[in-house]
């Protein structure tokens, strides 16, 4: 503890010293905090526990599995690159690796309920809260930081009730819980939020496999669930940003962007849409070591990587659309929101220094996975 206090004092002195030197660049956010599911997870599941740690995951980049549910980068990496920021460090590694770009708390399989059994959004927020309380980041860091949240379907995928009524009720519960968690993040000092709408559940390969990956499932219940979730969440985000002073929200229309890419693949140099690159039980082998899947040679031509997740090329297409009009709410596009509409950009007179790698901080182990 004493070491930590001394460390803090040194940092405060440093902040004080450098705050006389400030330029426009210095006021930009340098921290990205990420919460949610496998679309965002940068490798938080322990090695050995998840398919993302087995071949052929990571075959395109870096060439070996690193815990990302993709052939290469996932949404977090592509989004960070689009914002000119480094990929945030997975929370699992936060003790050993520099966290000067932020921390990625997302865990594959999570949602706001216990979904598929991995730590949900609220647990991830608890990890962030303990870092904030340990003084790992300055209040200014957190104020200027970007928060990205991907809670895009696991709660629906995990629904095991028998009634459609109960399934539909989730479209009230899930946005409510996302809202509550965002308010907790706000109370911890976060102000700038990027939130994703759900993925088009009806077009995921796990659903379209029954048609040989030829068409999205036509199901009015699923259509209504997607529309209801996205609408209620949008409503809540709008109310939230009105009520919470200085908060700013960008709502990514992921259902729309993914459908757009699936309908216009050639615009993105993709040749395969519904058929994933890795078909079957991706990442699994039988007792004799024979793969229970087949894998394509050119993942960069496929939109989907496995039965649920886009390829890196898919993510580039999706995130690229957020810089076009009409794929985001509450701001014209990602770049217009990031460039001008965000409060931190108008604050020109504050020093900005990252307090990273606190020696006393110890990440809580991901229990129960
Ligand atoms: C962090 O470093 C320590 C000491 O080198 C090591 O024992 C531990 O396994 C590392 N943790 C991770 C998650 O790599
Ligand atoms: C259904 O899901 C609930 C909540 O996630 C869980 O407590 C329950 O054990 C599940 N039931 C079955 C039969 O899987
Ligand atoms: C769905 O919500 C309604 C209204 O809150 C409630 O009356 C009903 O029991 C819920 N259905 C299920 C299956 O949970
Ligand atoms: C539509 O999806 C719901 C929820 O998964 C399912 O219960 C229902 O049977 C599906 N309807 C059709 C016509 O496939
Ligand atoms: C948003 O606020 C309006 C006006 O206060 C209210 O009528 C509406 O129910 C709120 N929506 C949600 C989803 O909370
Ligand atoms: C909102 O921003 C203004 C200007 O930077 C600041 O004075 C005020 O304390 C902020 N309020 C909250 C609740 O963040
Ligand atoms: C598609 O490929 C062409 C030819 O290689 C290239 O010029 C173009 O930039 C690519 N477009 C995208 C969106 O990657």
CSV table of C-alpha atoms and ligand atoms in Angstrom, one decimal:
chain,number,residue,atom,x,y,z
A,1,UNK,CA,0.0,0.0,0.0
A,2,UNK,CA,2.8,2.4,0.9
A,3,UNK,CA,4.5,1.7,-2.5
A,4,UNK,CA,1.2,2.5,-4.1
A,5,UNK,CA,0.7,5.8,-2.3
A,6,UNK,CA,4.2,6.9,-3.2
A,7,UNK,CA,3.5,5.9,-6.8
A,8,UNK,CA,0.4,8.0,-6.8
A,9,UNK,CA,2.2,11.0,-5.4
A,10,UNK,CA,4.8,10.7,-8.2
A,11,UNK,CA,2.1,10.5,-10.7
A,12,UNK,CA,0.3,13.5,-9.3
A,13,UNK,CA,3.6,15.5,-9.5
A,14,UNK,CA,4.0,14.3,-13.1
A,15,UNK,CA,0.5,15.4,-14.0
A,16,UNK,CA,1.1,18.7,-12.4
A,17,UNK,CA,4.3,19.2,-14.3
A,18,UNK,CA,3.1,18.1,-17.7
A,19,UNK,CA,-0.2,20.1,-17.5
A,20,UNK,CA,1.6,23.2,-18.5
A,21,UNK,CA,2.1,21.6,-21.9
A,22,UNK,CA,-1.2,21.1,-23.6
A,23,UNK,CA,-2.2,20.9,-27.2
A,24,UNK,CA,-5.4,19.8,-29.0
A,25,UNK,CA,-3.9,16.4,-29.4
A,26,UNK,CA,-3.3,16.1,-25.7
A,27,UNK,CA,-7.0,16.5,-24.9
A,28,UNK,CA,-8.1,13.5,-27.0
A,29,UNK,CA,-9.1,10.4,-25.2
A,30,UNK,CA,-6.3,7.8,-24.9
A,31,UNK,CA,-8.3,5.2,-23.0
A,32,UNK,CA,-10.8,2.8,-24.4
A,33,UNK,CA,-12.7,0.6,-21.9
A,34,UNK,CA,-14.6,-2.2,-23.5
A,35,UNK,CA,-17.4,-4.4,-22.0
A,36,UNK,CA,-19.6,-7.1,-23.3
A,37,UNK,CA,-19.3,-10.4,-25.3
A,38,UNK,CA,-17.2,-12.3,-27.8
A,39,UNK,CA,-17.7,-9.7,-30.6
A,40,UNK,CA,-15.5,-7.5,-28.4
A,41,UNK,CA,-13.4,-9.9,-26.3
A,42,UNK,CA,-9.7,-9.5,-26.9
A,43,UNK,CA,-8.8,-12.8,-25.2
A,44,UNK,CA,-10.2,-12.7,-21.6
A,45,UNK,CA,-11.3,-16.4,-21.5
A,46,UNK,CA,-8.5,-18.4,-19.9
A,47,UNK,CA,-6.4,-20.3,-22.4
A,48,UNK,CA,-7.6,-23.9,-22.8
A,49,UNK,CA,-11.2,-23.1,-21.8
A,50,UNK,CA,-12.6,-21.8,-25.1
A,51,UNK,CA,-12.6,-22.6,-28.8
A,52,UNK,CA,-11.0,-19.2,-29.4
A,53,UNK,CA,-7.8,-20.6,-27.9
A,54,UNK,CA,-7.7,-23.4,-30.5
A,55,UNK,CA,-6.8,-23.6,-34.2
A,56,UNK,CA,-8.0,-22.4,-36.6
A,57,UNK,CA,-8.9,-19.3,-34.6
A,58,UNK,CA,-6.4,-16.5,-35.3
A,59,UNK,CA,-5.3,-18.2,-38.5
A,60,UNK,CA,-5.1,-14.9,-40.5
A,61,UNK,CA,-3.8,-12.8,-37.6
A,62,UNK,CA,-1.5,-13.4,-35.8
A,63,UNK,CA,-1.4,-16.9,-37.3
A,64,UNK,CA,-2.1,-18.7,-34.0
A,65,UNK,CA,-5.1,-18.7,-31.6
A,66,UNK,CA,-5.0,-15.8,-29.1
A,67,UNK,CA,-8.5,-16.0,-27.5
A,68,UNK,CA,-10.2,-13.8,-30.1
A,69,UNK,CA,-13.4,-15.3,-31.7
A,70,UNK,CA,-12.2,-14.5,-35.2
A,71,UNK,CA,-9.6,-15.4,-37.8
A,72,UNK,CA,-7.9,-12.2,-36.7
A,73,UNK,CA,-9.1,-8.9,-35.2
A,74,UNK,CA,-12.5,-8.5,-33.6
A,75,UNK,CA,-14.7,-5.5,-33.4
A,76,UNK,CA,-12.8,-3.8,-30.6
A,77,UNK,CA,-9.5,-3.8,-32.5
A,78,UNK,CA,-11.1,-2.5,-35.7
A,79,UNK,CA,-13.1,0.2,-33.8
A,80,UNK,CA,-10.0,1.2,-31.9
A,81,UNK,CA,-8.0,1.5,-35.1
A,82,UNK,CA,-10.8,3.6,-36.7
A,83,UNK,CA,-10.5,6.0,-33.7
A,84,UNK,CA,-6.7,6.1,-34.0
A,85,UNK,CA,-6.4,4.4,-30.6
A,86,UNK,CA,-4.5,1.2,-29.7
A,87,UNK,CA,-6.4,-2.0,-28.9
A,88,UNK,CA,-7.1,-2.0,-25.2
A,89,UNK,CA,-5.3,-4.7,-23.1
A,90,UNK,CA,-7.5,-7.7,-22.1
A,91,UNK,CA,-8.3,-7.5,-18.4
A,92,UNK,CA,-6.8,-11.0,-18.0
A,93,UNK,CA,-3.4,-9.5,-18.8
A,94,UNK,CA,-3.9,-6.1,-17.1
A,95,UNK,CA,-1.4,-7.0,-14.4
A,96,UNK,CA,1.4,-7.9,-16.7
A,97,UNK,CA,1.0,-5.8,-19.8
A,98,UNK,CA,0.8,-2.0,-20.2
A,99,UNK,CA,-2.7,-0.6,-19.9
A,100,UNK,CA,-1.9,2.8,-21.3
A,101,UNK,CA,-4.5,2.3,-24.1
A,102,UNK,CA,-7.3,1.2,-21.7
A,103,UNK,CA,-8.7,-2.2,-20.7
A,104,UNK,CA,-10.9,-4.6,-22.5
A,105,UNK,CA,-13.2,-6.3,-19.9
A,106,UNK,CA,-15.4,-8.1,-22.5
A,107,UNK,CA,-15.8,-11.9,-22.1
A,108,UNK,CA,-17.1,-14.3,-24.7
A,109,UNK,CA,-20.5,-15.7,-23.9
A,110,UNK,CA,-21.6,-12.8,-21.7
A,111,UNK,CA,-24.7,-10.7,-21.6
A,112,UNK,CA,-26.6,-9.0,-18.9
A,113,UNK,CA,-28.2,-12.2,-17.5
A,114,UNK,CA,-25.8,-15.0,-16.8
A,115,UNK,CA,-26.4,-15.9,-20.4
A,116,UNK,CA,-23.9,-18.7,-21.4
A,117,UNK,CA,-22.3,-18.8,-17.9
A,118,UNK,CA,-19.4,-16.3,-18.3
A,119,UNK,CA,-19.1,-13.0,-16.3
A,120,UNK,CA,-21.9,-10.7,-17.3
A,121,UNK,CA,-21.7,-6.9,-18.1
A,122,UNK,CA,-22.4,-6.1,-14.4
A,123,UNK,CA,-19.5,-8.2,-13.2
A,124,UNK,CA,-17.2,-6.6,-15.8
A,125,UNK,CA,-18.3,-3.2,-14.5
A,126,UNK,CA,-17.3,-4.4,-11.0
A,127,UNK,CA,-13.8,-5.2,-12.2
A,128,UNK,CA,-13.6,-1.7,-13.7
A,129,UNK,CA,-15.0,-0.2,-10.5
A,130,UNK,CA,-12.3,-1.9,-8.4
A,131,UNK,CA,-9.6,-0.5,-10.7
A,132,UNK,CA,-11.1,3.0,-10.4
A,133,UNK,CA,-11.3,2.7,-6.6
A,134,UNK,CA,-7.7,1.5,-6.5
A,135,UNK,CA,-6.8,4.8,-8.3
A,136,UNK,CA,-5.4,3.1,-11.4
A,137,UNK,CA,-6.8,5.9,-13.6
A,138,UNK,CA,-7.2,9.6,-12.9
A,139,UNK,CA,-10.7,11.1,-12.8
A,140,UNK,CA,-9.7,13.1,-16.0
A,141,UNK,CA,-8.7,9.8,-17.7
A,142,UNK,CA,-12.1,8.3,-17.0
A,143,UNK,CA,-14.0,11.5,-18.0
A,144,UNK,CA,-12.3,11.6,-21.4
A,145,UNK,CA,-12.3,7.8,-21.9
A,146,UNK,CA,-14.4,6.1,-24.5
A,147,UNK,CA,-16.6,3.2,-23.3
A,148,UNK,CA,-17.6,0.6,-25.9
A,149,UNK,CA,-20.3,-1.9,-25.1
A,150,UNK,CA,-21.2,-5.0,-27.1
A,151,UNK,CA,-24.2,-6.8,-25.6
A,152,UNK,CA,-25.6,-8.1,-28.8
A,153,UNK,CA,-27.5,-11.4,-28.3
A,154,UNK,CA,-26.3,-13.9,-25.8
A,155,UNK,CA,-29.2,-13.2,-23.5
A,156,UNK,CA,-31.5,-14.2,-26.3
A,157,UNK,CA,-29.4,-17.2,-27.4
A,158,UNK,CA,-29.4,-18.5,-23.8
A,159,UNK,CA,-33.2,-18.2,-23.3
A,160,UNK,CA,-34.4,-21.6,-22.2
A,161,UNK,CA,-38.0,-20.8,-21.2
A,162,UNK,CA,-40.8,-22.4,-23.0
A,163,UNK,CA,-43.0,-19.4,-23.8
A,164,UNK,CA,-42.5,-16.8,-26.6
A,165,UNK,CA,-43.9,-14.3,-24.1
A,166,UNK,CA,-40.9,-14.9,-21.8
A,167,UNK,CA,-38.6,-14.6,-24.8
A,168,UNK,CA,-40.2,-11.3,-25.8
A,169,UNK,CA,-40.0,-10.0,-22.3
A,170,UNK,CA,-36.2,-10.1,-22.5
A,171,UNK,CA,-36.5,-7.1,-24.9
A,172,UNK,CA,-37.5,-5.1,-21.9
A,173,UNK,CA,-35.1,-6.7,-19.3
A,174,UNK,CA,-32.0,-6.6,-21.5
A,175,UNK,CA,-32.1,-2.9,-22.4
A,176,UNK,CA,-33.0,-2.1,-18.8
A,177,UNK,CA,-29.9,-3.9,-17.4
A,178,UNK,CA,-27.7,-2.3,-20.1
A,179,UNK,CA,-29.1,1.1,-19.0
A,180,UNK,CA,-28.4,0.4,-15.3
A,181,UNK,CA,-24.8,-0.7,-16.0
A,182,UNK,CA,-24.2,2.4,-18.1
A,183,UNK,CA,-25.5,4.5,-15.2
A,184,UNK,CA,-23.0,2.8,-12.9
A,185,UNK,CA,-20.2,3.6,-15.4
A,186,UNK,CA,-21.4,7.2,-15.4
A,187,UNK,CA,-21.3,7.3,-11.6
A,188,UNK,CA,-17.7,6.1,-11.8
A,189,UNK,CA,-16.9,9.1,-14.1
A,190,UNK,CA,-17.4,7.7,-17.6
A,191,UNK,CA,-19.1,10.1,-20.0
A,192,UNK,CA,-18.6,8.9,-23.6
A,193,UNK,CA,-20.4,5.7,-24.6
A,194,UNK,CA,-20.5,3.7,-27.8
A,195,UNK,CA,-23.3,1.1,-27.7
A,196,UNK,CA,-24.1,-1.5,-30.2
A,197,UNK,CA,-27.6,-2.8,-31.2
A,198,UNK,CA,-28.1,-6.6,-31.5
A,199,UNK,CA,-26.7,-8.7,-34.3
A,200,UNK,CA,-29.2,-10.0,-36.9
A,201,UNK,CA,-29.9,-13.2,-35.0
A,202,UNK,CA,-31.9,-14.6,-38.0
A,203,UNK,CA,-28.8,-14.4,-40.3
A,204,UNK,CA,-26.2,-16.0,-38.1
A,205,UNK,CA,-24.7,-19.2,-39.6
A,206,UNK,CA,-25.9,-21.2,-36.5
A,207,UNK,CA,-29.5,-20.4,-37.7
A,208,UNK,CA,-29.0,-20.5,-41.5
A,209,UNK,CA,-27.1,-23.8,-41.4
A,210,UNK,CA,-30.5,-25.6,-41.7
A,211,UNK,CA,-31.0,-23.9,-45.2
A,212,UNK,CA,-27.4,-24.7,-46.2
A,213,UNK,CA,-26.4,-21.1,-45.5
A,214,UNK,CA,-28.6,-19.9,-48.4
A,215,UNK,CA,-31.0,-17.5,-46.6
A,216,UNK,CA,-31.7,-15.7,-43.4
A,217,UNK,CA,-34.4,-17.4,-41.3
A,218,UNK,CA,-37.8,-15.8,-41.9
A,219,UNK,CA,-39.3,-15.7,-38.5
A,220,UNK,CA,-41.7,-12.9,-37.4
A,221,UNK,CA,-41.0,-13.6,-33.7
A,222,UNK,CA,-37.3,-13.0,-34.1
A,223,UNK,CA,-37.8,-10.0,-36.3
A,224,UNK,CA,-40.1,-8.5,-33.6
A,225,UNK,CA,-37.6,-9.3,-30.8
A,226,UNK,CA,-34.8,-7.6,-32.7
A,227,UNK,CA,-36.9,-4.6,-33.5
A,228,UNK,CA,-38.2,-4.3,-30.0
A,229,UNK,CA,-34.8,-4.6,-28.4
A,230,UNK,CA,-33.2,-2.1,-30.6
A,231,UNK,CA,-36.1,0.4,-30.2
A,232,UNK,CA,-36.3,0.1,-26.4
A,233,UNK,CA,-32.5,0.4,-26.0
A,234,UNK,CA,-32.5,3.4,-28.3
A,235,UNK,CA,-35.2,5.0,-26.2
A,236,UNK,CA,-33.3,4.3,-23.0
A,237,UNK,CA,-30.1,5.6,-24.4
A,238,UNK,CA,-31.8,8.8,-25.5
A,239,UNK,CA,-33.4,9.3,-22.1
A,240,UNK,CA,-30.1,8.5,-20.3
A,241,UNK,CA,-28.0,11.0,-22.3
A,242,UNK,CA,-30.7,13.7,-21.7
A,243,UNK,CA,-30.7,13.1,-18.0
A,244,UNK,CA,-27.0,12.6,-17.3
A,245,UNK,CA,-25.1,15.8,-17.5
A,246,UNK,CA,-22.2,15.8,-20.0
A,247,UNK,CA,-22.9,12.3,-21.2
A,248,UNK,CA,-22.7,11.5,-24.9
A,249,UNK,CA,-23.9,8.4,-26.6
A,250,UNK,CA,-23.3,6.9,-30.0
A,251,UNK,CA,-25.7,4.1,-30.8
A,252,UNK,CA,-24.2,1.8,-33.5
A,253,UNK,CA,-26.9,0.2,-35.7
A,254,UNK,CA,-25.3,-3.2,-35.9
A,255,UNK,CA,-28.4,-5.1,-37.1
A,256,UNK,CA,-28.6,-2.7,-40.0
A,257,UNK,CA,-24.9,-2.6,-40.8
A,258,UNK,CA,-24.5,-6.4,-40.8
A,259,UNK,CA,-27.6,-6.8,-43.0
A,260,UNK,CA,-26.2,-4.1,-45.4
A,261,UNK,CA,-22.9,-6.0,-45.8
A,262,UNK,CA,-24.7,-9.2,-46.3
A,263,UNK,CA,-26.8,-7.6,-49.1
A,264,UNK,CA,-23.9,-5.7,-50.7
A,265,UNK,CA,-20.8,-8.0,-50.3
A,266,UNK,CA,-19.0,-6.9,-53.4
A,267,UNK,CA,-18.8,-3.3,-52.1
A,268,UNK,CA,-16.5,-4.8,-49.4
A,269,UNK,CA,-14.7,-7.3,-51.7
A,270,UNK,CA,-16.4,-10.2,-49.9
A,271,UNK,CA,-17.6,-13.2,-51.9
A,272,UNK,CA,-19.1,-15.4,-49.2
A,273,UNK,CA,-21.9,-14.0,-47.1
A,274,UNK,CA,-24.0,-16.5,-45.0
A,275,UNK,CA,-21.5,-19.4,-45.3
A,276,UNK,CA,-18.9,-19.1,-42.6
A,277,UNK,CA,-15.2,-19.8,-43.3
A,278,UNK,CA,-15.0,-22.3,-40.5
A,279,UNK,CA,-17.9,-24.8,-40.9
A,280,UNK,CA,-18.9,-27.3,-38.2
A,281,UNK,CA,-17.7,-27.4,-34.7
A,282,UNK,CA,-15.0,-24.8,-35.2
A,283,UNK,CA,-11.9,-25.4,-33.1
A,284,UNK,CA,-12.9,-28.9,-32.0
A,285,UNK,CA,-11.3,-32.3,-32.8
A,286,UNK,CA,-12.4,-35.9,-32.1
A,287,UNK,CA,-10.5,-38.4,-30.0
A,288,UNK,CA,-8.2,-39.2,-32.9
A,289,UNK,CA,-7.4,-35.5,-33.4
A,290,UNK,CA,-9.5,-35.2,-36.6
A,291,UNK,CA,-11.0,-31.7,-36.9
A,292,UNK,CA,-14.8,-31.6,-36.5
A,293,UNK,CA,-14.8,-28.6,-38.9
A,294,UNK,CA,-13.6,-27.5,-42.3
A,295,UNK,CA,-11.9,-24.2,-42.9
A,296,UNK,CA,-11.7,-22.1,-46.0
A,297,UNK,CA,-8.5,-20.9,-47.5
A,298,UNK,CA,-9.3,-17.2,-47.8
A,299,UNK,CA,-11.1,-15.9,-44.7
A,300,UNK,CA,-10.7,-12.4,-46.1
A,301,UNK,CA,-13.4,-13.3,-48.6
A,302,UNK,CA,-15.9,-14.4,-46.0
A,303,UNK,CA,-18.2,-12.2,-43.9
A,304,UNK,CA,-18.6,-14.9,-41.2
A,305,UNK,CA,-15.8,-16.7,-39.5
A,306,UNK,CA,-17.7,-19.3,-37.5
A,307,UNK,CA,-21.3,-20.0,-36.6
A,308,UNK,CA,-21.7,-16.7,-34.8
A,309,UNK,CA,-18.8,-14.4,-35.4
A,310,UNK,CA,-17.7,-12.2,-38.3
A,311,UNK,CA,-14.2,-12.5,-39.8
A,312,UNK,CA,-11.7,-9.6,-39.5
A,313,UNK,CA,-12.7,-8.6,-43.0
A,314,UNK,CA,-16.4,-8.7,-41.9
A,315,UNK,CA,-15.6,-6.4,-39.0
A,316,UNK,CA,-13.7,-4.0,-41.3
A,317,UNK,CA,-16.8,-3.7,-43.4
A,318,UNK,CA,-19.2,-3.2,-40.5
A,319,UNK,CA,-17.1,-0.6,-38.7
A,320,UNK,CA,-16.4,1.2,-42.0
A,321,UNK,CA,-20.2,1.7,-42.3
A,322,UNK,CA,-20.3,3.6,-39.0
A,323,UNK,CA,-18.5,6.4,-40.8
A,324,UNK,CA,-21.3,6.6,-43.4
A,325,UNK,CA,-24.5,8.4,-42.6
A,326,UNK,CA,-27.5,6.5,-41.3
A,327,UNK,CA,-25.7,3.6,-39.5
A,328,UNK,CA,-25.5,5.4,-36.2
A,329,UNK,CA,-28.0,7.2,-33.9
A,330,UNK,CA,-27.5,10.5,-31.9
A,331,UNK,CA,-24.7,11.5,-34.3
A,332,UNK,CA,-24.3,11.4,-38.0
A,333,UNK,CA,-21.4,9.0,-37.9
A,334,UNK,CA,-18.6,7.6,-35.7
A,335,UNK,CA,-16.1,10.2,-37.0
A,336,UNK,CA,-18.5,13.2,-36.6
A,337,UNK,CA,-19.3,12.1,-33.1
A,338,UNK,CA,-15.6,11.5,-32.2
A,339,UNK,CA,-14.5,14.7,-33.9
A,340,UNK,CA,-16.8,17.3,-32.7
A,341,UNK,CA,-19.9,16.3,-30.8
A,342,UNK,CA,-18.2,15.0,-27.7
A,343,UNK,CA,-17.7,17.1,-24.7
A,344,UNK,CA,-14.1,16.3,-24.1
A,345,UNK,CA,-13.1,17.9,-27.4
A,346,UNK,CA,-14.1,21.3,-26.1
A,347,UNK,CA,-12.0,21.1,-23.0
A,348,UNK,CA,-8.7,22.6,-24.0
A,349,UNK,CA,-7.1,23.6,-20.8
A,350,UNK,CA,-6.6,20.5,-18.8
A,351,UNK,CA,-3.4,18.4,-18.5
A,352,UNK,CA,-3.9,14.7,-19.3
A,353,UNK,CA,-1.8,12.0,-17.9
A,354,UNK,CA,-2.4,8.3,-17.7
A,355,UNK,CA,-1.9,6.5,-14.4
A,356,UNK,CA,-1.1,3.0,-15.5
A,357,UNK,CA,0.2,-0.3,-14.2
A,358,UNK,CA,-0.4,0.4,-10.6
A,359,UNK,CA,1.8,-2.2,-8.8
A,360,UNK,CA,-0.8,-2.9,-6.2
A,361,UNK,CA,-3.6,-3.8,-8.7
A,362,UNK,CA,-4.4,-7.4,-9.0
A,363,UNK,CA,-7.1,-8.5,-11.5
A,364,UNK,CA,-9.7,-10.7,-10.0
A,365,UNK,CA,-9.5,-14.2,-11.5
A,366,UNK,CA,-12.3,-15.0,-13.9
A,367,UNK,CA,-14.1,-17.4,-11.6
A,368,UNK,CA,-16.3,-20.3,-12.7
A,369,UNK,CA,-15.2,-20.6,-16.4
B,1,LIG,C1,1.9,-12.4,-15.1
B,1,LIG,O1,3.2,-12.5,-14.7
B,1,LIG,C2,3.4,-13.4,-13.6
B,1,LIG,C3,4.9,-13.3,-13.2
B,1,LIG,O2,5.7,-13.4,-14.4
B,1,LIG,C4,3.1,-14.8,-14.1
B,1,LIG,O3,3.2,-15.7,-13.0
B,1,LIG,C5,1.6,-14.8,-14.5
B,1,LIG,O4,1.2,-16.1,-15.0
B,1,LIG,C6,1.3,-13.8,-15.5
B,1,LIG,N1,-0.1,-13.7,-15.8
B,1,LIG,C7,-0.6,-13.8,-17.0
B,1,LIG,C8,-2.1,-13.8,-17.1
B,1,LIG,O5,0.0,-14.0,-18.0
B,2,LIG,C1,-32.5,-21.8,-17.6
B,2,LIG,O1,-31.8,-20.5,-17.4
B,2,LIG,C2,-31.8,-20.1,-16.1
B,2,LIG,C3,-31.3,-18.7,-16.0
B,2,LIG,O2,-30.1,-18.6,-16.8
B,2,LIG,C4,-31.0,-21.1,-15.2
B,2,LIG,O3,-31.0,-20.7,-13.9
B,2,LIG,C5,-31.7,-22.5,-15.4
B,2,LIG,O4,-30.9,-23.4,-14.7
B,2,LIG,C6,-31.8,-22.9,-16.8
B,2,LIG,N1,-32.6,-24.1,-16.9
B,2,LIG,C7,-32.3,-25.1,-17.7
B,2,LIG,C8,-33.2,-26.3,-17.7
B,2,LIG,O5,-31.3,-25.1,-18.3
B,3,LIG,C1,-43.9,-11.2,-19.5
B,3,LIG,O1,-44.2,-9.9,-18.9
B,3,LIG,C2,-45.5,-9.7,-18.5
B,3,LIG,C3,-45.6,-8.3,-18.1
B,3,LIG,O2,-44.6,-7.9,-17.2
B,3,LIG,C4,-45.8,-10.7,-17.4
B,3,LIG,O3,-47.2,-10.5,-17.0
B,3,LIG,C5,-45.6,-12.1,-17.9
B,3,LIG,O4,-45.8,-13.0,-16.8
B,3,LIG,C6,-44.2,-12.3,-18.4
B,3,LIG,N1,-44.1,-13.6,-19.0
B,3,LIG,C7,-43.1,-14.5,-18.7
B,3,LIG,C8,-43.2,-15.8,-19.3
B,3,LIG,O5,-42.2,-14.2,-18.0
B,4,LIG,C1,-39.4,-18.5,-34.6
B,4,LIG,O1,-38.5,-18.4,-33.5
B,4,LIG,C2,-39.0,-18.7,-32.2
B,4,LIG,C3,-38.0,-18.4,-31.2
B,4,LIG,O2,-36.8,-19.0,-31.4
B,4,LIG,C4,-39.4,-20.2,-32.2
B,4,LIG,O3,-39.9,-20.5,-31.0
B,4,LIG,C5,-40.4,-20.4,-33.3
B,4,LIG,O4,-40.7,-21.8,-33.4
B,4,LIG,C6,-39.9,-19.9,-34.7
B,4,LIG,N1,-41.0,-19.9,-35.6
B,4,LIG,C7,-40.8,-20.5,-36.8
B,4,LIG,C8,-42.0,-20.4,-37.7
B,4,LIG,O5,-39.8,-21.0,-37.2
B,5,LIG,C1,-38.1,7.9,-22.0
B,5,LIG,O1,-38.6,9.1,-21.5
B,5,LIG,C2,-39.9,9.4,-21.9
B,5,LIG,C3,-40.3,10.7,-21.4
B,5,LIG,O2,-39.9,10.9,-20.1
B,5,LIG,C4,-40.8,8.3,-21.3
B,5,LIG,O3,-42.1,8.5,-21.7
B,5,LIG,C5,-40.4,6.9,-21.9
B,5,LIG,O4,-41.1,5.9,-21.3
B,5,LIG,C6,-38.9,6.7,-21.5
B,5,LIG,N1,-38.5,5.5,-22.2
B,5,LIG,C7,-37.8,4.5,-21.6
B,5,LIG,C8,-37.5,3.3,-22.4
B,5,LIG,O5,-37.4,4.6,-20.5
B,6,LIG,C1,-20.0,18.9,-17.0
B,6,LIG,O1,-19.0,19.6,-17.6
B,6,LIG,C2,-18.7,20.9,-17.1
B,6,LIG,C3,-17.7,21.6,-18.0
B,6,LIG,O2,-16.6,20.8,-18.1
B,6,LIG,C4,-18.2,20.7,-15.6
B,6,LIG,O3,-18.0,22.0,-15.0
B,6,LIG,C5,-19.3,20.0,-14.8
B,6,LIG,O4,-18.8,19.7,-13.5
B,6,LIG,C6,-19.6,18.7,-15.5
B,6,LIG,N1,-20.6,18.0,-14.8
B,6,LIG,C7,-20.7,16.6,-14.7
B,6,LIG,C8,-21.8,16.1,-13.8
B,6,LIG,O5,-19.9,15.9,-15.2
B,7,LIG,C1,-11.5,-4.0,-53.2
B,7,LIG,O1,-10.5,-4.5,-54.0
B,7,LIG,C2,-10.0,-3.5,-55.0
B,7,LIG,C3,-9.0,-4.2,-55.9
B,7,LIG,O2,-8.1,-5.0,-55.2
B,7,LIG,C4,-9.4,-2.4,-54.2
B,7,LIG,O3,-9.0,-1.4,-55.1
B,7,LIG,C5,-10.4,-1.8,-53.3
B,7,LIG,O4,-9.9,-0.8,-52.5
B,7,LIG,C6,-11.0,-2.9,-52.4
B,7,LIG,N1,-12.1,-2.3,-51.6
B,7,LIG,C7,-12.3,-2.5,-50.3
B,7,LIG,C8,-13.5,-1.9,-49.7
B,7,LIG,O5,-11.5,-3.2,-49.6
